[in-house]
Amino acid sequence: MSTGSGAASAPAPNPHDTPTAPDTPRRTSSMFSSLRVRNYRLFFLGQVVSNIGTWMQRIAQDWLVLSLTGSAAAVGITTALQFLPMLLFGLYGGVLVDRLRKRPTLLVTQTAMALTSLALAALTLTDRVEVWHIYVAAFALGLATVVDNPARQSFVSELVGPGHLQNAVSLNSANFQSARLVGPAVAGLLITGVGTGWAFLLNGLSFVAPLTGLLMMRARELHTVERAPRGKGQLREGLRYVAGRPDLLWPIVLIGFIGTFAFNFPVYLSAFADDVFHGGAGAYSMFNTLMAVGSLIGALLAARRGTARLRLLVLAALAFGALEIVAAGAPTLWMFALLMVPIGLFAMTVNVTTNTSIQMSTDPAVRGRVMALYMMVFLGGAPVGAPIVGWVTDTYGARVGLAVGGAIAMAAAAVIGLILARVGGLRLSVGWRNGHPRVRFVPRERQKVLAPAV
């Protein structure tokens, strides 16, 4: 694997294929091929347990804040505090990750997150918890995430190498979506049965699984890369690297638009559940569950693909936006609910394809900084866009709000698809084949040959 600047070793961007380094094999993998790698298997199993605990804490945290204050705004403040560190310090976290060894870094961040949960559990179980304690815990968790997120993202390539990267990233997403189906249900049972404090306690204890997995890994089997030396201007260097690589810049811009305006599902789904279909909390829960099912299917389908193509990213984003527009006009609750499955599938396809294409196209020496930028745009987009989306939804209705989000996603995908095609030296070819219209991108030289026949 290259450890240089990346500019020389990176192939020209192509909207059909994600560029890969010259020594990166293209292969079609089975759905669970990366689990054959012992180190990744340990990582995956640890994340199974930890992700369930994370979803349990999310639900318990929101419920506890609402119980203490009776204010939905307080719940929003808690969420904002958890995301604020990523917005403020996310890029600096990427600089640190490029300088540090990933496994020891994750041992520290995962331990810090476990201690935060255990402290909150102790306060809650002893009936001493106050809302400001939860605010501090949310902010502390966000601080740990600043380093933990890019470290975990870039560590996957060290676990499996380039040949299994697409599969491993997809399985990570499937892992998270599976926990999304299990964690909230377990949290609900705990909250109603024994109280929120036990959910925090079990989440804190769940970190034993990933920490044990990290300690059991064989260091000699890691695909280690040269770490970036300490120096000035490394943050600017990472930004310049992305700015000079259209195959990195434009997928990040696309996920920024979609994450900001089209991924605000808590706003959209709660509005449809209450204001449009009058189904209450039951309908909202059903919408989220069906979307999680679609996301899980999308992640597993992505795991079967051996490569990540930018063409697939653009097409999936177009389909996702179109489905949101269709769902906005759904006349019945059940039709809207069923549309959540394909919406979740294409949303996950966008996520996984963007994540994998960026990782596979980035020089290992700057991967932490690039992934930090990606995570900052992706995770920071929804909180920034939520007030805008909420205002549109409140003013013009849930159907208009969802349709606008879908339209923005489609417009961004179309424009960025054309930009990537132009950068890759492609042109739009319109013709007929076997009596049917055919629209596709072809190399410019080929376009000139085909032009007289069109």
Tab-separated table of C-alpha atoms in Angstrom:
chain	number	residue	atom	x	y	z
A	1	MET	CA	0.000	0.000	0.000
A	2	SER	CA	1.243	3.439	-0.891
A	3	THR	CA	2.351	5.739	1.876
A	4	GLY	CA	3.218	8.766	-0.232
A	5	SER	CA	1.157	11.805	-1.017
A	6	GLY	CA	-1.393	9.802	-2.925
A	7	ALA	CA	-1.564	12.103	-5.905
A	8	ALA	CA	0.799	10.119	-8.039
A	9	SER	CA	-0.540	6.709	-7.187
A	10	ALA	CA	-4.210	7.606	-7.475
A	11	PRO	CA	-5.766	6.895	-10.878
A	12	ALA	CA	-7.881	9.410	-12.700
A	13	PRO	CA	-11.378	9.636	-11.239
A	14	ASN	CA	-14.018	7.697	-13.078
A	15	PRO	CA	-17.730	8.000	-12.401
A	16	HIS	CA	-18.184	4.338	-13.288
A	17	ASP	CA	-15.540	2.872	-11.002
A	18	THR	CA	-14.111	3.872	-7.723
A	19	PRO	CA	-10.403	4.458	-8.218
A	20	THR	CA	-8.155	2.061	-6.372
A	21	ALA	CA	-4.467	1.974	-5.783
A	22	PRO	CA	-2.456	-0.047	-8.311
A	23	ASP	CA	-1.883	-2.871	-5.826
A	24	THR	CA	-5.554	-3.055	-4.841
A	25	PRO	CA	-7.212	-6.156	-6.261
A	26	ARG	CA	-10.709	-6.025	-7.632
A	27	ARG	CA	-12.681	-9.019	-6.583
A	28	THR	CA	-16.200	-10.203	-6.125
A	29	SER	CA	-16.555	-11.358	-2.541
A	30	SER	CA	-19.086	-13.497	-0.769
A	31	MET	CA	-21.420	-11.783	1.624
A	32	PHE	CA	-19.328	-12.621	4.710
A	33	SER	CA	-15.859	-13.033	3.210
A	34	SER	CA	-14.131	-10.531	5.511
A	35	LEU	CA	-15.214	-12.566	8.559
A	36	ARG	CA	-12.619	-15.152	7.536
A	37	VAL	CA	-10.006	-12.661	8.767
A	38	ARG	CA	-9.476	-13.403	12.469
A	39	ASN	CA	-8.745	-9.825	13.531
A	40	TYR	CA	-11.794	-8.471	11.751
A	41	ARG	CA	-13.943	-11.253	13.208
A	42	LEU	CA	-12.931	-10.168	16.723
A	43	PHE	CA	-13.647	-6.528	15.817
A	44	PHE	CA	-17.052	-7.415	14.305
A	45	LEU	CA	-18.207	-9.512	17.260
A	46	GLY	CA	-17.191	-6.782	19.694
A	47	GLN	CA	-19.142	-4.228	17.701
A	48	VAL	CA	-22.249	-6.455	17.691
A	49	VAL	CA	-22.454	-6.203	21.478
A	50	SER	CA	-21.353	-2.559	21.701
A	51	ASN	CA	-23.761	-1.316	19.017
A	52	ILE	CA	-26.736	-2.865	20.811
A	53	GLY	CA	-25.629	-1.078	23.971
A	54	THR	CA	-25.228	2.197	22.066
A	55	TRP	CA	-28.788	2.055	20.742
A	56	MET	CA	-30.036	1.198	24.238
A	57	GLN	CA	-28.328	4.287	25.642
A	58	ARG	CA	-29.685	6.552	22.894
A	59	ILE	CA	-33.251	5.631	23.719
A	60	ALA	CA	-32.715	5.692	27.498
A	61	GLN	CA	-30.906	9.049	27.364
A	62	ASP	CA	-33.699	10.774	25.428
A	63	TRP	CA	-36.362	9.262	27.676
A	64	LEU	CA	-34.531	10.300	30.848
A	65	VAL	CA	-34.139	13.901	29.661
A	66	LEU	CA	-37.811	14.034	28.728
A	67	SER	CA	-38.778	12.562	32.117
A	68	LEU	CA	-36.657	15.085	34.033
A	69	THR	CA	-37.663	18.195	32.081
A	70	GLY	CA	-40.837	17.416	30.159
A	71	SER	CA	-39.250	19.378	27.323
A	72	ALA	CA	-38.617	18.187	23.786
A	73	ALA	CA	-36.249	21.139	23.410
A	74	ALA	CA	-34.071	19.677	26.179
A	75	VAL	CA	-33.853	16.437	24.208
A	76	GLY	CA	-32.733	18.467	21.205
A	77	ILE	CA	-30.079	20.218	23.293
A	78	THR	CA	-28.738	16.836	24.416
A	79	THR	CA	-28.459	15.659	20.823
A	80	ALA	CA	-26.826	18.914	19.767
A	81	LEU	CA	-24.240	18.662	22.556
A	82	GLN	CA	-23.366	15.145	21.453
A	83	PHE	CA	-22.768	16.274	17.854
A	84	LEU	CA	-21.173	19.629	18.651
A	85	PRO	CA	-17.631	18.270	19.298
A	86	MET	CA	-17.595	16.608	15.879
A	87	LEU	CA	-18.543	19.881	14.215
A	88	LEU	CA	-15.956	21.878	16.191
A	89	PHE	CA	-13.034	19.467	16.423
A	90	GLY	CA	-13.720	16.714	13.889
A	91	LEU	CA	-10.912	17.683	11.517
A	92	TYR	CA	-8.413	17.926	14.371
A	93	GLY	CA	-9.457	14.436	15.436
A	94	GLY	CA	-8.500	13.221	11.967
A	95	VAL	CA	-5.046	14.810	12.311
A	96	LEU	CA	-4.534	12.945	15.587
A	97	VAL	CA	-5.692	9.657	14.110
A	98	ASP	CA	-3.171	9.920	11.261
A	99	ARG	CA	-0.380	10.409	13.810
A	100	LEU	CA	-1.392	7.633	16.221
A	101	ARG	CA	-1.566	3.869	16.067
A	102	LYS	CA	-5.192	2.891	15.606
A	103	ARG	CA	-5.544	-0.048	18.007
A	104	PRO	CA	-4.152	1.711	21.128
A	105	THR	CA	-6.169	4.790	20.201
A	106	LEU	CA	-9.374	2.756	20.101
A	107	LEU	CA	-8.560	1.155	23.438
A	108	VAL	CA	-8.437	4.651	24.966
A	109	THR	CA	-11.554	6.041	23.266
A	110	GLN	CA	-13.674	2.951	23.927
A	111	THR	CA	-12.621	2.964	27.585
A	112	ALA	CA	-13.535	6.656	27.883
A	113	MET	CA	-16.973	5.994	26.390
A	114	ALA	CA	-17.509	3.071	28.769
A	115	LEU	CA	-16.599	5.182	31.803
A	116	THR	CA	-18.992	7.930	30.679
A	117	SER	CA	-21.877	5.449	30.510
A	118	LEU	CA	-20.994	3.888	33.845
A	119	ALA	CA	-20.853	7.303	35.539
A	120	LEU	CA	-24.283	8.164	34.150
A	121	ALA	CA	-25.578	4.774	35.309
A	122	ALA	CA	-24.285	5.384	38.848
A	123	LEU	CA	-25.961	8.801	39.021
A	124	THR	CA	-29.252	7.461	37.685
A	125	LEU	CA	-29.396	4.308	39.809
A	126	THR	CA	-28.734	6.344	42.964
A	127	ASP	CA	-31.426	8.904	42.029
A	128	ARG	CA	-28.912	11.740	41.960
A	129	VAL	CA	-29.024	12.433	38.245
A	130	GLU	CA	-29.865	15.941	37.028
A	131	VAL	CA	-30.299	17.142	33.494
A	132	TRP	CA	-26.942	18.926	33.472
A	133	HIS	CA	-25.269	15.608	34.236
A	134	ILE	CA	-26.751	14.215	31.029
A	135	TYR	CA	-25.627	17.295	29.093
A	136	VAL	CA	-22.057	16.821	30.336
A	137	ALA	CA	-22.138	13.087	29.555
A	138	ALA	CA	-23.440	13.737	26.029
A	139	PHE	CA	-20.704	16.309	25.382
A	140	ALA	CA	-18.019	13.976	26.805
A	141	LEU	CA	-19.275	11.168	24.593
A	142	GLY	CA	-19.102	13.514	21.612
A	143	LEU	CA	-15.496	14.415	22.469
A	144	ALA	CA	-14.519	10.728	22.494
A	145	THR	CA	-16.323	10.255	19.174
A	146	VAL	CA	-14.163	12.960	17.558
A	147	VAL	CA	-11.227	10.552	17.664
A	148	ASP	CA	-13.076	7.233	17.872
A	149	ASN	CA	-15.057	7.610	14.636
A	150	PRO	CA	-12.178	8.279	12.194
A	151	ALA	CA	-9.998	5.763	14.073
A	152	ARG	CA	-12.593	3.002	13.701
A	153	GLN	CA	-13.284	3.886	10.076
A	154	SER	CA	-9.629	3.830	9.050
A	155	PHE	CA	-8.782	0.820	11.261
A	156	VAL	CA	-11.032	-1.402	9.123
A	157	SER	CA	-8.570	-1.212	6.220
A	158	GLU	CA	-5.764	-2.256	8.565
A	159	LEU	CA	-7.819	-5.240	9.697
A	160	VAL	CA	-8.741	-6.679	6.285
A	161	GLY	CA	-6.570	-4.991	3.659
A	162	PRO	CA	-7.826	-3.511	0.385
A	163	GLY	CA	-9.213	-6.761	-1.031
A	164	HIS	CA	-11.969	-7.115	1.593
A	165	LEU	CA	-12.554	-3.449	2.398
A	166	GLN	CA	-15.886	-3.103	0.575
A	167	ASN	CA	-17.215	-6.223	2.274
A	168	ALA	CA	-15.983	-5.202	5.746
A	169	VAL	CA	-17.472	-1.683	5.539
A	170	SER	CA	-20.789	-3.166	4.399
A	171	LEU	CA	-20.835	-5.709	7.229
A	172	ASN	CA	-20.118	-2.911	9.715
A	173	SER	CA	-23.212	-1.121	8.425
A	174	ALA	CA	-25.262	-4.322	8.610
A	175	ASN	CA	-24.005	-4.774	12.155
A	176	PHE	CA	-25.134	-1.272	13.143
A	177	GLN	CA	-28.554	-1.680	11.507
A	178	SER	CA	-29.110	-5.048	13.202
A	179	ALA	CA	-28.395	-3.391	16.543
A	180	ARG	CA	-30.871	-0.668	15.575
A	181	LEU	CA	-33.566	-3.349	15.478
A	182	VAL	CA	-32.587	-4.982	18.776
A	183	GLY	CA	-31.250	-2.145	20.982
A	184	PRO	CA	-34.356	0.089	21.155
A	185	ALA	CA	-36.579	-2.909	21.901
A	186	VAL	CA	-34.332	-4.024	24.775
A	187	ALA	CA	-34.127	-0.434	26.034
A	188	GLY	CA	-37.915	-0.194	26.074
A	189	LEU	CA	-38.172	-3.342	28.199
A	190	LEU	CA	-35.511	-2.104	30.613
A	191	ILE	CA	-37.016	1.386	30.965
A	192	THR	CA	-40.504	0.068	31.714
A	193	GLY	CA	-39.263	-2.840	33.810
A	194	VAL	CA	-36.344	-1.654	35.956
A	195	GLY	CA	-35.519	1.925	34.904
A	196	THR	CA	-33.202	3.864	32.601
A	197	GLY	CA	-30.159	3.450	34.830
A	198	TRP	CA	-29.856	-0.230	33.938
A	199	ALA	CA	-29.731	0.625	30.236
A	200	PHE	CA	-26.763	2.931	30.910
A	201	LEU	CA	-25.108	0.244	33.034
A	202	LEU	CA	-25.470	-2.455	30.391
A	203	ASN	CA	-24.151	-0.096	27.719
A	204	GLY	CA	-21.093	0.649	29.843
A	205	LEU	CA	-20.495	-3.064	30.376
A	206	SER	CA	-21.025	-3.773	26.660
A	207	PHE	CA	-17.703	-2.051	25.905
A	208	VAL	CA	-15.951	-5.051	27.478
A	209	ALA	CA	-16.627	-6.924	24.223
A	210	PRO	CA	-14.823	-4.546	21.784
A	211	LEU	CA	-12.027	-3.918	24.292
A	212	THR	CA	-11.460	-7.662	24.650
A	213	GLY	CA	-11.493	-8.073	20.881
A	214	LEU	CA	-8.892	-5.325	20.444
A	215	LEU	CA	-6.627	-6.924	23.067
A	216	MET	CA	-6.933	-10.378	21.463
A	217	MET	CA	-5.940	-9.218	17.969
A	218	ARG	CA	-2.666	-10.372	16.450
A	219	ALA	CA	-0.608	-7.280	15.717
A	220	ARG	CA	1.531	-9.088	13.132
A	221	GLU	CA	-1.571	-9.750	10.992
A	222	LEU	CA	-2.587	-6.087	10.764
A	223	HIS	CA	-2.089	-4.279	7.444
A	224	THR	CA	-0.205	-1.466	9.129
A	225	VAL	CA	0.580	1.785	7.353
A	226	GLU	CA	3.157	4.489	7.957
A	227	ARG	CA	1.882	7.098	10.379
A	228	ALA	CA	1.988	10.786	9.540
A	229	PRO	CA	4.804	12.575	11.419
A	230	ARG	CA	3.990	15.466	13.715
A	231	GLY	CA	4.224	18.751	11.834
A	232	LYS	CA	2.576	22.057	11.061
A	233	GLY	CA	-0.113	22.508	8.456
A	234	GLN	CA	-1.379	18.916	8.505
A	235	LEU	CA	-5.001	19.992	8.718
A	236	ARG	CA	-4.603	22.237	5.666
A	237	GLU	CA	-2.714	19.433	3.938
A	238	GLY	CA	-5.694	17.101	4.400
A	239	LEU	CA	-8.126	19.698	3.065
A	240	ARG	CA	-5.890	20.398	0.061
A	241	TYR	CA	-5.645	16.665	-0.592
A	242	VAL	CA	-9.445	16.346	-0.788
A	243	ALA	CA	-9.817	19.547	-2.815
A	244	GLY	CA	-7.367	18.203	-5.400
A	245	ARG	CA	-9.159	14.875	-5.746
A	246	PRO	CA	-12.566	15.180	-7.457
A	247	ASP	CA	-13.255	11.497	-6.761
A	248	LEU	CA	-13.131	12.336	-3.032
A	249	LEU	CA	-14.462	15.891	-3.002
A	250	TRP	CA	-17.697	15.389	-4.908
A	251	PRO	CA	-18.932	12.260	-3.054
A	252	ILE	CA	-18.382	14.168	0.210
A	253	VAL	CA	-20.314	17.150	-1.190
A	254	LEU	CA	-23.111	14.798	-2.281
A	255	ILE	CA	-23.395	13.129	1.136
A	256	GLY	CA	-23.376	16.619	2.653
A	257	PHE	CA	-26.452	17.685	0.682
A	258	ILE	CA	-28.272	14.413	1.303
A	259	GLY	CA	-27.357	14.257	4.989
A	260	THR	CA	-28.409	17.856	5.584
A	261	PHE	CA	-31.736	17.901	3.756
A	262	ALA	CA	-32.875	14.324	3.032
A	263	PHE	CA	-31.686	12.234	6.000
A	264	ASN	CA	-33.647	14.118	8.674
A	265	PHE	CA	-35.918	11.148	9.269
A	266	PRO	CA	-36.813	11.978	12.896
A	267	VAL	CA	-38.409	15.197	11.624
A	268	TYR	CA	-40.114	13.651	8.587
A	269	LEU	CA	-41.325	10.402	10.130
A	270	SER	CA	-42.637	11.937	13.336
A	271	ALA	CA	-44.568	14.529	11.298
A	272	PHE	CA	-46.101	11.845	9.057
A	273	ALA	CA	-46.945	9.649	12.055
A	274	ASP	CA	-48.694	12.439	13.987
A	275	ASP	CA	-49.917	15.071	11.539
A	276	VAL	CA	-50.591	13.124	8.327
A	277	PHE	CA	-51.696	9.637	9.352
A	278	HIS	CA	-52.500	10.296	13.050
A	279	GLY	CA	-50.863	7.017	14.024
A	280	GLY	CA	-48.935	8.301	17.035
A	281	ALA	CA	-45.904	6.606	18.541
A	282	GLY	CA	-46.880	3.201	17.157
A	283	ALA	CA	-46.746	4.414	13.562
A	284	TYR	CA	-43.461	6.244	14.201
A	285	SER	CA	-41.911	3.086	15.634
A	286	MET	CA	-43.162	1.029	12.684
A	287	PHE	CA	-41.721	3.493	10.145
A	288	ASN	CA	-38.304	3.362	11.836
A	289	THR	CA	-38.349	-0.425	12.088
A	290	LEU	CA	-39.191	-0.898	8.412
A	291	MET	CA	-36.514	1.589	7.418
A	292	ALA	CA	-34.013	-0.320	9.553
A	293	VAL	CA	-35.031	-3.541	7.769
A	294	GLY	CA	-34.410	-1.885	4.392
A	295	SER	CA	-31.081	-0.520	5.611
A	296	LEU	CA	-30.019	-3.971	6.770
A	297	ILE	CA	-30.921	-5.447	3.369
A	298	GLY	CA	-28.997	-2.669	1.640
A	299	ALA	CA	-25.927	-3.289	3.787
A	300	LEU	CA	-25.996	-7.043	3.121
A	301	LEU	CA	-26.398	-6.491	-0.626
A	302	ALA	CA	-23.446	-4.092	-0.539
A	303	ALA	CA	-21.428	-6.784	1.222
A	304	ARG	CA	-21.819	-9.022	-1.824
A	305	ARG	CA	-20.302	-6.474	-4.172
A	306	GLY	CA	-16.551	-6.623	-4.620
A	307	THR	CA	-16.064	-2.971	-5.584
A	308	ALA	CA	-17.613	0.422	-4.845
A	309	ARG	CA	-18.526	2.360	-7.968
A	310	LEU	CA	-19.246	6.060	-8.093
A	311	ARG	CA	-21.821	5.329	-10.779
A	312	LEU	CA	-23.709	3.231	-8.218
A	313	LEU	CA	-23.481	6.075	-5.699
A	314	VAL	CA	-25.052	8.564	-8.109
A	315	LEU	CA	-27.795	6.152	-9.220
A	316	ALA	CA	-28.607	5.160	-5.627
A	317	ALA	CA	-28.835	8.824	-4.615
A	318	LEU	CA	-31.187	9.518	-7.525
A	319	ALA	CA	-33.370	6.532	-6.594
A	320	PHE	CA	-33.375	7.544	-2.927
A	321	GLY	CA	-34.516	11.077	-3.745
A	322	ALA	CA	-37.189	9.825	-6.145
A	323	LEU	CA	-38.566	7.415	-3.534
A	324	GLU	CA	-38.816	10.210	-0.972
A	325	ILE	CA	-40.866	12.249	-3.454
A	326	VAL	CA	-43.122	9.235	-4.107
A	327	ALA	CA	-43.516	8.620	-0.355
A	328	ALA	CA	-44.459	12.274	0.142
A	329	GLY	CA	-47.554	11.650	-1.943
A	330	ALA	CA	-48.463	8.245	-0.470
A	331	PRO	CA	-52.236	8.292	0.181
A	332	THR	CA	-52.334	5.671	2.941
A	333	LEU	CA	-50.305	4.838	6.042
A	334	TRP	CA	-49.500	1.317	4.841
A	335	MET	CA	-48.257	2.486	1.444
A	336	PHE	CA	-46.018	5.032	3.154
A	337	ALA	CA	-44.798	2.383	5.602
A	338	LEU	CA	-43.921	-0.088	2.841
A	339	LEU	CA	-41.941	2.597	1.014
A	340	MET	CA	-39.693	2.873	4.082
A	341	VAL	CA	-38.043	-0.441	3.116
A	342	PRO	CA	-36.667	0.649	-0.291
A	343	ILE	CA	-35.893	4.112	1.082
A	344	GLY	CA	-33.798	2.501	3.814
A	345	LEU	CA	-32.149	0.212	1.255
A	346	PHE	CA	-31.049	3.033	-1.056
A	347	ALA	CA	-30.076	5.282	1.858
A	348	MET	CA	-27.739	2.552	3.097
A	349	THR	CA	-26.393	2.001	-0.422
A	350	VAL	CA	-25.481	5.690	-0.578
A	351	ASN	CA	-23.803	5.513	2.850
A	352	VAL	CA	-21.797	2.352	2.221
A	353	THR	CA	-20.735	3.268	-1.318
A	354	THR	CA	-19.557	6.717	-0.237
A	355	ASN	CA	-17.669	5.340	2.763
A	356	THR	CA	-15.985	2.554	0.811
A	357	SER	CA	-15.099	4.600	-2.262
A	358	ILE	CA	-13.479	7.273	-0.088
A	359	GLN	CA	-11.471	4.761	1.937
A	360	MET	CA	-10.296	2.841	-1.124
A	361	SER	CA	-9.306	6.004	-2.977
A	362	THR	CA	-7.438	7.694	-0.117
A	363	ASP	CA	-3.745	7.404	0.587
A	364	PRO	CA	-3.303	5.662	3.976
A	365	ALA	CA	-1.117	8.516	5.263
A	366	VAL	CA	-4.051	10.963	5.182
A	367	ARG	CA	-6.946	8.526	5.608
A	368	GLY	CA	-7.716	9.666	9.164
A	369	ARG	CA	-8.077	13.294	8.092
A	370	VAL	CA	-10.173	12.432	5.047
A	371	MET	CA	-12.480	10.136	7.042
A	372	ALA	CA	-12.796	12.796	9.740
A	373	LEU	CA	-13.929	15.306	7.101
A	374	TYR	CA	-16.384	12.760	5.708
A	375	MET	CA	-17.787	11.956	9.166
A	376	MET	CA	-17.998	15.648	10.075
A	377	VAL	CA	-20.019	16.395	6.931
A	378	PHE	CA	-22.158	13.278	7.268
A	379	LEU	CA	-22.885	13.446	11.011
A	380	GLY	CA	-22.968	17.240	11.166
A	381	GLY	CA	-25.345	17.666	8.257
A	382	ALA	CA	-28.489	16.431	9.973
A	383	PRO	CA	-28.279	18.704	13.061
A	384	VAL	CA	-27.534	21.713	10.846
A	385	GLY	CA	-30.357	20.932	8.430
A	386	ALA	CA	-32.914	19.871	11.052
A	387	PRO	CA	-34.075	23.429	11.900
A	388	ILE	CA	-34.469	24.244	8.190
A	389	VAL	CA	-36.280	21.003	7.443
A	390	GLY	CA	-38.410	21.450	10.569
A	391	TRP	CA	-39.417	24.967	9.531
A	392	VAL	CA	-40.422	23.830	6.027
A	393	THR	CA	-42.366	20.904	7.476
A	394	ASP	CA	-44.160	23.052	10.076
A	395	THR	CA	-44.954	25.834	7.601
A	396	TYR	CA	-45.937	23.894	4.488
A	397	GLY	CA	-46.708	20.421	5.821
A	398	ALA	CA	-44.923	17.079	6.124
A	399	ARG	CA	-45.570	16.096	2.501
A	400	VAL	CA	-43.932	19.250	1.155
A	401	GLY	CA	-41.018	18.901	3.554
A	402	LEU	CA	-40.254	15.312	2.504
A	403	ALA	CA	-40.712	16.106	-1.185
A	404	VAL	CA	-38.298	19.046	-0.931
A	405	GLY	CA	-35.715	16.814	0.757
A	406	GLY	CA	-36.057	14.225	-2.006
A	407	ALA	CA	-35.854	16.871	-4.725
A	408	ILE	CA	-32.640	18.295	-3.239
A	409	ALA	CA	-31.141	14.789	-3.104
A	410	MET	CA	-32.027	14.148	-6.755
A	411	ALA	CA	-30.735	17.533	-7.915
A	412	ALA	CA	-27.443	17.106	-6.051
A	413	ALA	CA	-26.994	13.578	-7.444
A	414	ALA	CA	-27.703	14.709	-11.005
A	415	VAL	CA	-25.351	17.705	-10.893
A	416	ILE	CA	-22.516	15.823	-9.185
A	417	GLY	CA	-22.973	12.862	-11.513
A	418	LEU	CA	-22.482	15.162	-14.513
A	419	ILE	CA	-19.432	16.752	-12.859
A	420	LEU	CA	-17.838	13.351	-12.218
A	421	ALA	CA	-18.612	12.272	-15.761
A	422	ARG	CA	-16.933	15.373	-17.152
A	423	VAL	CA	-13.902	14.936	-14.893
A	424	GLY	CA	-13.651	11.301	-15.984
A	425	GLY	CA	-13.687	12.224	-19.660
A	426	LEU	CA	-17.191	10.869	-20.336
A	427	ARG	CA	-20.151	12.167	-22.283
A	428	LEU	CA	-23.834	11.352	-22.335
A	429	SER	CA	-24.743	9.024	-25.213
A	430	VAL	CA	-28.368	8.791	-26.342
A	431	GLY	CA	-29.287	6.197	-28.946
A	432	TRP	CA	-31.305	3.101	-29.751
A	433	ARG	CA	-30.499	-0.553	-29.215
A	434	ASN	CA	-32.799	-3.414	-30.229
A	435	GLY	CA	-35.625	-0.948	-30.707
A	436	HIS	CA	-35.257	0.587	-27.223
A	437	PRO	CA	-33.820	3.948	-26.176
A	438	ARG	CA	-30.462	3.722	-24.455
A	439	VAL	CA	-28.940	6.483	-22.306
A	440	ARG	CA	-25.463	6.020	-20.885
A	441	PHE	CA	-22.074	7.635	-20.319
A	442	VAL	CA	-19.312	6.692	-22.758
A	443	PRO	CA	-15.726	7.933	-23.277
A	444	ARG	CA	-15.580	11.121	-25.339
A	445	GLU	CA	-13.598	9.468	-28.112
A	446	ARG	CA	-16.243	6.791	-28.438
A	447	GLN	CA	-18.973	9.436	-28.428
A	448	LYS	CA	-17.396	10.966	-31.528
A	449	VAL	CA	-17.462	7.612	-33.308
A	450	LEU	CA	-21.070	6.952	-32.351
A	451	ALA	CA	-22.312	10.457	-33.116
A	452	PRO	CA	-23.201	9.905	-36.808
A	453	ALA	CA	-25.274	6.864	-35.912
A	454	VAL	CA	-27.283	8.579	-33.173
